[in-house]
XYZ file of C-alpha atoms in Angstrom:
773
model
C 11.232 29.504 33.887
C 10.871 31.943 31.036
C 12.234 30.873 27.681
C 12.882 34.430 26.542
C 16.311 35.925 26.575
C 16.311 39.662 26.283
C 19.994 39.668 25.228
C 19.310 37.696 22.022
C 19.528 39.939 18.967
C 16.464 39.988 16.741
C 18.463 38.507 13.830
C 18.987 35.214 15.689
C 15.264 34.761 16.181
C 14.845 35.497 12.489
C 17.350 32.826 11.428
C 15.830 30.246 13.725
C 12.347 30.997 12.451
C 13.528 30.627 8.866
C 15.146 27.262 9.651
C 11.908 25.985 11.213
C 9.922 27.194 8.196
C 12.348 25.419 5.859
C 11.860 22.188 7.793
C 8.075 22.509 7.553
C 8.235 23.207 3.813
C 10.248 20.082 2.923
C 7.020 18.453 1.707
C 6.902 20.896 -1.222
C 10.166 19.559 -2.679
C 9.268 17.731 -5.932
C 10.716 14.509 -7.335
C 13.674 16.274 -8.974
C 13.976 13.407 -11.503
C 13.759 10.667 -8.836
C 11.164 7.901 -9.017
C 9.927 8.886 -5.536
C 10.021 12.380 -4.077
C 11.058 11.076 -0.657
C 14.645 10.831 -1.976
C 15.229 14.577 -2.514
C 13.181 15.332 0.611
C 15.362 13.134 2.844
C 18.417 14.671 1.195
C 17.207 18.203 1.878
C 16.379 17.282 5.472
C 19.888 15.892 6.001
C 21.474 18.996 4.477
C 19.333 21.316 6.594
C 20.225 19.307 9.700
C 23.939 19.892 9.094
C 23.426 23.621 8.488
C 21.312 23.866 11.649
C 23.811 21.994 13.836
C 26.606 24.264 12.595
C 24.430 27.282 13.397
C 23.744 25.943 16.902
C 27.441 25.159 17.467
C 28.397 28.656 16.378
C 25.899 30.150 18.853
C 26.233 27.424 21.459
C 26.579 29.785 24.398
C 22.965 30.872 23.962
C 21.633 27.335 23.613
C 23.614 25.454 26.271
C 20.804 25.376 28.782
C 18.240 24.047 26.298
C 20.672 21.504 24.887
C 21.191 20.103 28.377
C 17.466 20.064 29.073
C 16.819 18.304 25.804
C 19.231 15.432 26.315
C 18.143 14.942 29.922
C 14.500 14.579 28.894
C 13.141 11.080 29.348
C 11.477 11.296 25.959
C 14.787 12.129 24.256
C 16.528 9.339 26.164
C 13.851 6.842 25.084
C 13.976 8.133 21.505
C 17.787 7.778 21.547
C 17.444 4.182 22.710
C 15.037 3.490 19.844
C 17.564 4.879 17.336
C 20.480 2.922 18.826
C 18.452 -0.302 18.962
C 17.412 0.224 15.347
C 21.041 0.771 14.341
C 22.143 -2.440 16.068
C 19.759 -4.390 13.860
C 22.413 -4.004 11.143
C 24.144 -7.031 12.658
C 21.205 -9.417 12.299
C 19.183 -7.947 9.422
C 18.200 -9.822 6.273
C 19.594 -6.921 4.247
C 22.068 -4.841 6.321
C 22.335 -2.225 3.559
C 18.654 -1.467 3.953
C 19.260 -0.887 7.668
C 21.862 1.738 6.733
C 19.365 3.445 4.420
C 16.620 3.472 7.037
C 18.732 4.279 10.089
C 20.165 7.279 8.258
C 16.583 8.505 7.845
C 15.792 7.870 11.492
C 18.960 9.742 12.466
C 17.797 12.648 10.332
C 14.375 12.697 12.006
C 15.959 12.526 15.459
C 18.397 15.331 14.582
C 15.514 17.400 13.203
C 13.586 16.871 16.432
C 16.686 17.874 18.420
C 17.320 20.966 16.312
C 13.708 22.087 16.555
C 13.711 21.690 20.335
C 16.854 23.804 20.665
C 15.638 26.480 18.222
C 12.314 26.826 20.034
C 14.065 28.655 22.869
C 14.713 31.661 20.633
C 11.331 31.907 18.963
C 8.984 34.236 20.792
C 5.264 33.512 20.820
C 5.771 30.006 19.509
C 2.051 29.295 19.631
C 1.123 31.966 17.108
C 4.250 31.542 14.988
C 3.826 27.848 14.270
C 0.045 28.081 13.982
C 0.265 30.825 11.348
C 3.034 29.053 9.428
C 1.118 25.764 9.397
C -2.084 27.560 8.394
C -0.336 29.083 5.370
C 1.148 25.703 4.422
C -2.298 24.109 4.850
C -3.841 26.718 2.540
C -1.197 25.975 -0.113
C -1.643 22.204 0.151
C -5.412 22.600 -0.116
C -5.002 24.805 -3.182
C -2.873 22.170 -4.955
C -5.473 19.484 -4.242
C -8.267 21.608 -5.741
C -6.061 22.597 -8.669
C -5.451 18.934 -9.455
C -9.131 18.046 -8.987
C -10.294 20.821 -11.329
C -7.695 19.781 -13.886
C -9.127 16.234 -13.781
C -12.653 17.593 -14.283
C -11.571 19.764 -17.221
C -9.644 16.884 -18.807
C -11.913 13.879 -18.294
C -15.070 15.226 -16.662
C -14.495 13.284 -13.454
C -12.268 13.145 -10.384
C -10.143 10.054 -9.885
C -9.700 10.304 -6.114
C -7.004 7.646 -6.016
C -4.772 9.920 -8.118
C -5.587 13.056 -6.135
C -2.422 13.727 -4.136
C -1.667 17.463 -4.292
C 2.027 18.042 -3.604
C 2.531 14.604 -2.011
C 3.221 11.085 -3.328
C -0.241 9.576 -2.729
C -3.673 10.487 -1.453
C -3.226 9.113 2.082
C -0.149 11.284 2.613
C -1.959 14.304 1.161
C -4.991 13.682 3.359
C -3.099 13.310 6.628
C -0.740 16.175 5.842
C -3.875 18.331 5.658
C -5.619 16.741 8.650
C -2.564 17.162 10.891
C -2.558 20.944 10.376
C -6.247 21.627 10.962
C -5.922 21.646 14.802
C -3.440 24.541 14.570
C -5.941 26.577 12.539
C -8.557 25.766 15.170
C -6.210 27.148 17.810
C -6.017 30.485 15.964
C -9.767 30.407 15.403
C -10.467 29.817 19.091
C -8.294 32.612 20.420
C -9.051 35.136 17.682
C -10.872 38.257 18.766
C -11.448 39.813 15.345
C -14.368 38.613 13.233
C -12.352 38.696 9.987
C -9.776 36.307 11.483
C -12.544 33.936 12.532
C -14.172 34.111 9.089
C -10.828 33.491 7.380
C -10.157 30.550 9.689
C -13.587 29.037 8.965
C -12.975 29.419 5.220
C -9.575 27.692 5.404
C -10.904 24.810 7.532
C -13.953 24.438 5.271
C -11.775 24.247 2.169
C -9.360 21.856 3.885
C -12.140 19.454 4.908
C -13.693 19.772 1.446
C -10.316 18.803 -0.006
C -10.292 15.757 2.294
C -13.793 14.838 1.159
C -12.555 14.956 -2.426
C -9.393 12.925 -1.746
C -11.624 10.275 -0.137
C -9.073 8.747 2.191
C -11.302 6.950 4.678
C -8.644 6.959 7.397
C -8.571 10.769 7.234
C -12.342 10.820 7.869
C -11.631 9.066 11.170
C -8.972 11.689 11.886
C -11.407 14.539 11.234
C -13.868 12.808 13.533
C -11.237 12.873 16.280
C -10.497 16.563 15.638
C -14.210 17.400 15.807
C -14.635 15.518 19.103
C -11.585 17.196 20.633
C -12.817 20.618 19.564
C -16.292 19.870 20.868
C -14.722 19.303 24.298
C -12.683 22.531 24.174
C -15.257 24.949 25.656
C -16.039 22.506 28.470
C -12.372 22.022 29.347
C -11.000 25.548 28.933
C -14.002 27.873 29.247
C -15.991 26.353 32.058
C -16.761 29.803 33.401
C -18.429 30.924 30.174
C -22.165 30.687 29.590
C -23.818 28.131 27.334
C -24.298 30.607 24.490
C -20.523 31.135 24.319
C -19.925 27.376 24.286
C -22.442 26.853 21.496
C -20.753 29.562 19.426
C -17.407 27.821 19.936
C -18.753 24.435 18.892
C -20.216 26.016 15.755
C -16.683 26.967 14.695
C -16.036 23.311 13.830
C -19.552 22.245 12.862
C -20.077 25.065 10.361
C -16.985 24.015 8.310
C -18.058 20.368 8.544
C -21.571 21.077 7.264
C -20.326 23.456 4.565
C -17.656 21.042 3.331
C -20.136 18.151 3.071
C -22.556 20.455 1.236
C -19.858 21.607 -1.199
C -18.835 18.019 -1.801
C -22.387 16.934 -2.590
C -23.111 19.973 -4.750
C -19.908 20.162 -6.795
C -17.892 16.950 -6.520
C -20.189 14.008 -5.732
C -21.449 13.820 -9.317
C -17.837 13.947 -10.551
C -16.837 10.734 -8.822
C -15.838 12.084 -5.402
C -18.892 11.434 -3.232
C -17.670 11.730 0.369
C -20.936 10.491 1.883
C -20.873 7.290 -0.168
C -17.191 6.820 0.578
C -17.708 7.327 4.315
C -20.517 4.764 4.297
C -17.981 2.131 3.204
C -15.954 2.531 6.403
C -16.155 -0.927 7.876
C -14.311 -3.443 9.999
C -15.806 -6.300 7.997
C -13.458 -8.680 6.193
C -15.704 -8.320 3.149
C -14.015 -4.970 2.586
C -10.934 -5.635 0.440
C -8.826 -2.922 2.065
C -9.751 -4.049 5.588
C -9.157 -7.679 4.687
C -5.722 -6.847 3.276
C -4.709 -4.852 6.347
C -5.909 -7.585 8.694
C -3.901 -10.102 6.701
C -0.814 -7.899 6.998
C -1.383 -7.399 10.735
C -1.759 -11.146 11.183
C 1.554 -11.760 9.411
C 3.376 -9.205 11.534
C 1.929 -10.456 14.800
C 2.748 -14.050 13.875
C 6.340 -13.068 13.213
C 6.586 -10.945 16.353
C 5.218 -13.800 18.466
C 7.777 -16.194 17.011
C 10.651 -13.666 17.203
C 9.982 -11.417 20.220
C 13.560 -10.233 20.849
C 15.232 -9.735 17.482
C 13.245 -8.892 14.394
C 14.278 -8.871 10.751
C 16.144 -5.559 10.893
C 15.072 -1.952 10.477
C 13.431 -1.416 7.083
C 13.543 -5.161 6.347
C 9.915 -6.167 6.847
C 9.258 -5.553 3.143
C 11.480 -8.586 2.456
C 10.185 -10.925 5.142
C 6.566 -10.015 4.363
C 6.926 -11.788 1.008
C 7.437 -15.114 2.753
C 4.173 -14.627 4.658
C 2.123 -13.256 1.754
C 3.601 -15.198 -1.176
C 0.385 -17.149 -1.763
C -1.398 -13.851 -2.475
C 1.276 -12.361 -4.758
C 0.649 -12.774 -8.486
C 3.611 -10.627 -9.533
C 6.501 -8.759 -7.940
C 4.339 -6.253 -6.050
C 5.252 -6.884 -2.413
C 3.489 -5.988 0.873
C 5.999 -3.161 1.320
C 4.490 -1.870 4.564
C 2.401 -3.537 7.263
C 0.127 -0.446 7.362
C 0.946 0.082 11.013
C 4.259 1.651 11.974
C 4.036 0.250 15.490
C 3.632 -3.439 14.775
C 5.916 -3.230 11.741
C 8.683 -1.869 13.971
C 7.913 -4.745 16.319
C 8.539 -7.211 13.483
C 11.709 -5.362 12.487
C 13.167 -4.608 15.928
C 11.424 -7.002 18.282
C 9.418 -6.138 21.368
C 12.008 -3.592 22.550
C 11.724 -1.680 19.301
C 7.934 -1.766 19.478
C 7.803 -0.654 23.115
C 10.382 2.101 22.734
C 8.601 3.631 19.727
C 5.177 3.353 21.340
C 6.736 4.704 24.539
C 7.610 7.972 22.762
C 3.895 8.543 22.131
C 2.907 7.532 25.650
C 5.508 9.846 27.187
C 4.357 12.684 24.951
C 0.789 12.043 26.141
C 1.936 11.932 29.766
C 3.907 15.193 29.390
C 0.929 16.874 27.729
C -1.525 15.837 30.419
C 0.795 17.030 33.181
C 1.095 20.440 31.520
C -2.636 20.684 30.802
C -3.484 20.133 34.461
C -1.001 22.738 35.698
C -2.832 25.821 36.934
C 0.170 28.164 36.771
C 0.465 27.917 32.972
C -1.374 30.468 30.864
C -4.574 29.287 29.254
C -3.299 30.149 25.770
C -0.300 27.821 26.140
C -2.437 25.045 27.540
C -4.925 25.544 24.713
C -2.114 25.407 22.142
C -0.746 22.244 23.708
C -4.228 20.728 23.654
C -4.491 21.258 19.911
C -0.910 20.034 19.464
C -1.921 16.868 21.295
C -4.958 16.614 18.995
C -2.629 16.731 16.022
C -0.545 13.967 17.604
C -3.778 11.945 17.894
C -4.318 12.413 14.150
C -0.791 11.172 13.537
C -1.452 8.192 15.813
C -4.414 7.187 13.628
C -2.235 7.533 10.536
C 0.560 5.473 12.120
C -1.883 2.655 12.883
C -3.408 2.524 9.397
C -0.620 3.698 7.102
C 3.146 4.213 7.228
C 3.929 7.908 7.950
C 7.337 7.028 9.446
C 8.556 6.496 5.869
C 7.297 9.843 4.546
C 9.090 13.159 5.274
C 5.931 15.144 4.462
C 4.213 13.836 7.605
C 7.109 12.876 9.876
C 8.329 16.506 9.899
C 5.161 17.675 11.625
C 5.419 14.757 14.054
C 8.952 15.951 14.953
C 7.664 19.459 15.584
C 4.788 18.161 17.734
C 7.115 15.993 19.852
C 9.634 18.844 20.115
C 6.937 21.292 21.269
C 5.521 18.919 23.872
C 8.984 18.033 25.199
C 9.998 21.695 25.212
C 6.967 22.864 27.179
C 7.335 20.026 29.659
C 11.060 20.499 30.256
C 10.914 24.286 30.308
C 9.388 23.934 33.741
C 12.372 21.976 35.014
C 15.025 23.306 37.315
C 17.856 25.284 35.763
C 20.860 23.300 34.725
C 24.301 24.536 35.688
C 25.577 25.709 32.335
C 29.263 25.402 33.230
C 28.799 21.725 34.067
C 27.089 20.970 30.756
C 29.162 22.954 28.260
C 31.618 20.148 27.577
C 28.819 17.565 27.368
C 26.870 19.769 24.947
C 29.917 20.268 22.739
C 30.486 16.508 22.578
C 26.825 15.833 21.784
C 26.572 18.482 19.065
C 29.869 17.412 17.529
C 28.640 13.804 17.508
C 25.420 14.856 15.810
C 27.419 16.744 13.185
C 29.705 13.755 12.593
C 26.764 11.347 12.323
C 24.942 13.746 10.005
C 27.723 13.451 7.428
C 27.386 9.695 6.726
C 23.603 10.118 6.866
C 23.894 12.807 4.203
C 26.201 10.578 2.161
C 23.629 7.755 2.216
C 20.837 10.201 1.312
C 22.858 11.332 -1.706
C 23.424 7.704 -2.744
C 19.712 6.899 -2.426
C 18.735 10.006 -4.382
C 21.107 9.117 -7.224
C 19.809 5.541 -7.233
C 16.171 6.637 -7.373
C 17.003 8.897 -10.308
C 18.403 5.833 -12.097
C 15.491 3.637 -11.073
C 13.010 5.818 -12.914
C 14.587 4.458 -16.119
C 15.227 0.907 -14.929
C 11.716 0.320 -13.599
C 10.117 1.994 -16.594
C 11.939 -0.516 -18.805
C 11.046 -3.391 -16.491
C 7.344 -2.549 -16.265
C 7.015 -2.178 -20.045
C 9.350 -5.096 -20.864
C 11.701 -2.776 -22.735
C 15.466 -2.232 -22.748
C 15.774 1.466 -23.564
C 18.501 2.182 -21.006
C 21.966 1.645 -22.451
C 24.160 -0.997 -20.834
C 27.046 1.468 -20.595
C 24.844 3.719 -18.452
C 23.777 0.811 -16.243
C 27.387 -0.282 -15.762
C 28.193 3.223 -14.531
C 25.439 3.094 -11.894
C 26.179 2.479 -8.217
C 24.075 -0.564 -7.296
C 25.356 -0.965 -3.719
C 23.451 1.696 -1.707
C 20.618 0.878 -1.927
C 20.978 -2.606 -3.381
C 17.294 -3.092 -4.215
C 14.757 -1.071 -6.176
C 11.832 0.697 -4.525
C 9.901 -2.485 -5.386
C 12.553 -4.671 -3.603
C 14.000 -6.250 -6.780
C 17.795 -6.639 -6.415
C 19.447 -4.035 -8.606
C 22.155 -6.407 -9.822
C 19.409 -8.733 -11.045
C 17.909 -5.842 -12.987
C 21.360 -5.273 -14.491
C 21.543 -8.952 -15.510
C 18.268 -8.515 -17.378
C 19.991 -6.153 -19.819
C 22.958 -8.494 -20.269
C 20.536 -11.337 -21.047
C 18.764 -9.247 -23.671
C 22.146 -8.382 -25.179
C 23.100 -12.108 -25.202
C 26.003 -11.476 -22.823
C 25.130 -14.566 -20.806
C 28.342 -14.900 -18.796
C 28.186 -11.269 -17.734
C 24.544 -11.768 -16.778
C 25.417 -14.748 -14.572
C 28.338 -12.830 -13.067
C 26.000 -9.976 -12.189
C 23.643 -12.436 -10.491
C 26.307 -13.853 -8.164
C 25.068 -13.157 -4.649
C 22.307 -10.886 -5.970
C 19.578 -12.899 -4.235
C 20.988 -11.966 -0.799
C 19.457 -8.459 -0.713
C 16.007 -10.032 -1.100
C 16.057 -13.826 -0.787
C 12.252 -14.120 -0.782
C 11.376 -12.657 -4.197
C 13.160 -15.308 -6.305
C 13.548 -12.844 -9.158
C 17.244 -13.732 -9.341
C 16.513 -17.473 -9.628
C 13.990 -16.836 -12.390
C 16.601 -14.767 -14.221
C 19.164 -17.567 -13.871
C 16.660 -20.026 -15.329
C 16.088 -17.791 -18.346
C 19.818 -17.304 -18.900
C 20.540 -21.051 -18.773
C 17.671 -21.641 -21.207
C 19.251 -19.154 -23.583
C 22.570 -20.999 -23.210
C 20.886 -24.329 -23.941
C 21.524 -25.735 -20.452
C 18.063 -27.178 -19.760
C 19.030 -28.979 -16.555
C 20.253 -25.806 -14.841
C 17.345 -23.811 -16.280
C 14.883 -26.322 -14.835
C 16.692 -26.415 -11.470
C 16.364 -22.641 -10.988
C 12.816 -22.549 -12.380
C 11.764 -24.953 -9.619
C 13.374 -22.771 -6.956
C 11.641 -19.682 -8.351
C 8.257 -21.384 -8.704
C 8.112 -23.077 -5.301
C 9.542 -19.943 -3.676
C 6.850 -17.683 -5.140
C 4.210 -20.101 -6.484
C 1.570 -17.600 -7.548
C 3.875 -15.466 -9.701
C 2.643 -15.849 -13.284
C 6.159 -15.514 -14.759
C 7.507 -18.210 -12.455
C 4.555 -20.498 -13.253
C 4.873 -20.104 -17.024
C 8.620 -20.712 -16.982
C 8.361 -23.721 -14.690
C 5.553 -25.548 -16.572
C 7.284 -25.030 -19.899
C 10.431 -26.748 -18.617
C 8.508 -29.364 -16.626
C 6.772 -30.450 -19.845
C 10.124 -30.683 -21.598
C 11.455 -32.843 -18.763
C 8.208 -34.863 -18.417
C 8.657 -34.461 -14.654
C 5.657 -36.184 -13.057
C 6.852 -35.701 -9.471
C 7.290 -31.930 -9.575
C 4.237 -31.191 -11.690
C 2.180 -33.061 -9.082
C 3.828 -30.991 -6.335
C 2.994 -27.865 -8.317
C -0.620 -28.984 -8.662
C -0.811 -29.607 -4.920
C 0.187 -25.969 -4.358
C -2.677 -24.558 -6.405
C -4.870 -22.430 -4.156
C -8.415 -21.201 -4.372
C -7.282 -17.599 -4.720
C -4.777 -18.164 -7.511
C -5.247 -16.801 -10.994
C -7.097 -18.706 -13.679
C -4.050 -18.441 -15.953
C -1.853 -20.207 -13.384
C -4.413 -22.984 -12.887
C -4.694 -23.400 -16.629
C -0.926 -23.506 -17.177
C -0.301 -26.094 -14.465
C -3.249 -28.326 -15.438
C -2.208 -28.172 -19.106
C 1.307 -29.281 -18.162
C -0.092 -31.980 -15.870
C -2.212 -33.401 -18.713
C 0.702 -33.207 -21.129
C 2.921 -35.186 -18.730
C 0.607 -37.839 -17.200
C -2.162 -38.070 -19.801
C -5.839 -38.833 -19.192
C -7.598 -40.865 -16.495
C -5.187 -39.938 -13.678
C -7.293 -39.799 -10.451
C -5.442 -36.824 -8.945
C -5.651 -34.923 -12.209
C -9.360 -35.630 -12.549
C -10.002 -34.287 -9.036
C -7.966 -31.201 -9.836
C -9.895 -30.419 -13.022
C -13.210 -30.910 -11.206
C -12.041 -28.386 -8.625
C -11.005 -25.973 -11.371
C -14.462 -26.151 -12.979
C -16.058 -25.489 -9.573
C -13.844 -22.457 -8.977
C -14.074 -20.992 -12.463
C -17.453 -22.142 -13.854
C -17.565 -19.461 -16.557
C -14.220 -20.372 -18.076
C -14.822 -22.773 -20.976
C -11.133 -23.717 -21.080
C -11.468 -25.666 -17.844
C -14.314 -27.738 -19.304
C -11.994 -28.705 -22.143
C -9.155 -29.458 -19.727
C -11.463 -31.581 -17.608
C -12.456 -33.571 -20.684
C -8.795 -34.097 -21.567
C -8.151 -35.285 -18.021
C -11.087 -37.707 -17.946
C -11.304 -39.065 -21.520
C -8.710 -41.048 -23.418
C -7.612 -39.162 -26.581
C -8.661 -42.081 -28.803
C -12.216 -41.845 -27.478
C -12.218 -38.077 -27.974
C -11.214 -38.630 -31.617
C -13.908 -41.292 -32.016
C -16.515 -38.874 -30.632
C -15.395 -36.158 -33.048
C -15.674 -38.571 -35.990
C -19.172 -39.690 -34.972
C -20.288 -36.049 -34.635
C -18.950 -35.396 -38.132
C -21.045 -38.295 -39.438
C -24.113 -36.864 -37.680
C -23.821 -33.438 -39.265
C -24.995 -34.296 -42.842
C -28.032 -36.099 -41.426
C -28.888 -33.059 -39.297
C -28.488 -30.706 -42.263
C -30.796 -32.956 -44.333
C -33.368 -32.932 -41.493
C -32.896 -36.632 -40.836
C -33.062 -35.855 -37.119
C -33.550 -39.402 -35.825
C -30.417 -40.637 -37.596
C -28.462 -37.551 -36.505
C -29.582 -38.018 -32.898
C -28.383 -41.622 -32.847
C -24.914 -40.582 -34.018
C -24.741 -37.725 -31.461
C -25.672 -40.121 -28.669
C -23.013 -42.597 -29.834
C -20.512 -39.707 -29.818
C -21.610 -38.830 -26.268
C -20.953 -42.421 -25.168
C -17.424 -42.175 -26.496
C -16.857 -38.703 -25.008
C -19.351 -38.097 -22.188
C -17.598 -34.841 -21.199
C -18.427 -33.115 -24.504
C -21.669 -31.304 -23.729
C -22.297 -30.239 -27.340
C -23.089 -33.842 -28.372
C -25.936 -34.039 -25.852
C -27.146 -30.539 -26.769
C -27.231 -31.489 -30.444
C -29.094 -34.708 -29.633
C -31.624 -32.692 -27.597
C -32.049 -30.337 -30.559
C -32.756 -33.294 -32.838
C -35.398 -34.683 -30.464
C -37.026 -31.228 -30.234
C -37.259 -31.111 -34.010
C -38.848 -34.599 -33.911
C -41.311 -33.231 -31.299
C -39.961 -35.823 -28.884
C -39.943 -33.259 -26.084
C -39.361 -35.809 -23.345
C -36.002 -36.887 -24.757
C -35.163 -33.268 -25.583
C -35.671 -32.411 -21.918
C -33.852 -35.560 -20.777
C -30.620 -34.818 -22.629
C -30.684 -31.058 -22.080
C -31.131 -31.656 -18.333
C -28.090 -33.987 -18.352
C -26.021 -31.106 -19.681
C -27.451 -28.669 -17.148
C -27.051 -30.944 -14.129
C -23.838 -32.817 -14.936
C -21.712 -30.725 -17.261
C -23.089 -27.198 -16.752
C -21.100 -25.378 -19.463
C -22.926 -22.105 -18.778
C -23.673 -21.319 -22.438
C -27.439 -21.094 -21.934
C -28.261 -23.355 -24.898
C -29.326 -26.359 -22.801
C -31.474 -24.113 -20.588
C -33.066 -22.733 -23.754
C -33.763 -26.204 -25.204
C -35.224 -27.359 -21.902
C -37.399 -24.245 -21.737
C -38.867 -24.454 -25.256
C -39.511 -28.176 -24.783
C -41.502 -27.459 -21.625
C -43.446 -24.703 -23.413
C -44.209 -27.101 -26.287
C -45.576 -29.584 -23.749
C -47.842 -26.900 -22.267
C -45.809 -26.081 -19.162
C -45.564 -22.363 -19.876
C -44.454 -21.256 -16.402
C -41.824 -23.993 -16.090
C -40.576 -23.299 -19.599
C -40.322 -19.549 -19.004
C -38.282 -20.183 -15.863
C -35.655 -21.962 -17.961
C -35.860 -19.280 -20.665
C -35.044 -16.724 -17.952
C -32.016 -18.813 -16.946
C -30.876 -18.888 -20.562
C -31.205 -15.104 -20.727
C -29.099 -14.764 -17.575
C -26.415 -16.687 -19.482
C -26.913 -14.304 -22.436
C -28.180 -16.935 -24.894
C -29.580 -14.730 -27.682
C -32.438 -16.951 -29.008
C -33.961 -16.928 -25.527
C -34.714 -13.197 -25.734
C -37.006 -13.727 -28.748
C -38.782 -16.668 -27.100
C -39.354 -14.677 -23.934
C -41.078 -11.915 -25.896
C -43.295 -14.466 -27.685
C -44.380 -16.615 -24.765
C -43.276 -15.239 -21.396
C -44.169 -11.529 -21.299
C -47.817 -10.740 -20.717
């Protein structure tokens, strides 16, 4: 069935083309004063959806057939189920408001997909139209990446790839936005007859891949690998009848840009901090790679939750809350695992197995539709070729969706909507004609429903946009520990939709922070009522309550909430500091022991130090559990001298420490007067009183060295090295020079080298004198 209608005036095709171009250009919309540019982009998408639906309703007679085809498509039916199932999660979600925010976005994407499908019927030569539009957009995006890179070079002399994002919010979005469009340029390149078109296409692809090499998103390198493989297969799938020379020329159309882009990267950007070859060599599935290890940890959390909750998840858009409970032992602040870095399994955790299967099913149906069309002989080669490259682009998106979170970013999800719309359109355009009279009423109901649902979606988008404009001030204050935003302005803010910041902190808790600073304690507590419900796993609200009660002088309540905050998020440095301070005031042996039991190998040194200090303050020295804990701390952080001191305080009674200090003071005048034997005896007595103080043994070893009693010098220096191991290098140095004095040059130089590794300065001079031939 032909999709052309000779009775359609040219102006309608023009309007529909403009609408599609506007959709595809949403990614260029800037922040517009919001903390994240997704807010104005979702708002623009919702507004454009309403305009488009009104346009379609006004010209419904021309679109009735396509509307019917669209809503009878199995892919649309499955997609509709996914949306409805996601919406129903409002009733069981951790934070129902967040479901409203996210379902409004999913509605907008679904409506955009629907609108694009319907508009496709009036756009002639869709293959060329969309390929040229996407090529122009690709050229612009590539330009902005290079412009930013050159600005970095001119400013600092180097490229910081992590900050290289072009017109997008981060480098992964920029990279995949570029990678997704390259297959459409390859389509034009493949079918072009004129040399200048081919040359222009090669230039654009070369620059695009060079931009990717500069951005250094490793996932996008995998995507380009897929594109290259798919293009390599093109001549063998579509031009079987052509000779080998023709096929080689075709393959060169992708390999020339690849070689040129790598060459440009190595010549111009590698020395500036953007070496693509070095970056690509770090692609690994090993857990030694921090990024891989983090993603695997996130995947493990999601799969654990999905296994335990296969039917109902945590609610659409709610994984960012539940993820805290799984990852709390790795969180040192309030930075949460916002995304699982896989849209598929994250949706499984949020919507259960039905949500996972329905979303994955959209991709599988799109693949099935594409393969059926590709194997049809009665379809022109150009259309099949275009669909092949469209499917390639979907493959790029699939990689992105498994490693990142494109479902949350309009910049990328727009192109996904177009790809799905094109595939569904081509597949269903071969279906039997629908009786238009039978479907007119149904179409009117559907379009009217879309229009009605678009209005609340737009309302929520407006609310989110306004909130994100406010959050740019609130989070700036929070991150810098300032209070520059006036309370009157905060009181005028709508904190209901959304009810958390982009970092998941409840907005009413942020409001209470300002009241606390202004000493309006009752208002602060009032603001905190129920404010933990939006995110019950962050315990920011409980920490705020503890601080407010401290300010009011209510230590019992302050301590009660500090315990909730600490044990809820035990690696958060603010929670730790607040808890140990109050635990010491309360002399709470039971809870400080519980806190010590929660210390983990991967926690920060500051948290270990705070908890051990409080433990010592409360229980004193010679507590077996405390002694074990300090030994573990020294093992974990051998270069931190503070833990040696804490271990001494845990092992040695304070009276003996004082006795050791007094004996060392008595030794000092003898040492200064070169009465080394007398000084050594006092240092050894001090070491008996305080055997954990390594300096007493080092000083005794120094005295014996001065007395030329090298055996004792080595004996006491080796005790420090083997038992106390402070890592200063002095004992290694004393042991080394004693060995040299005894004639063991090689053995002595080995210890001098160890002292140098510990940066003990006197060892460098000794090495030059005795150890370098």
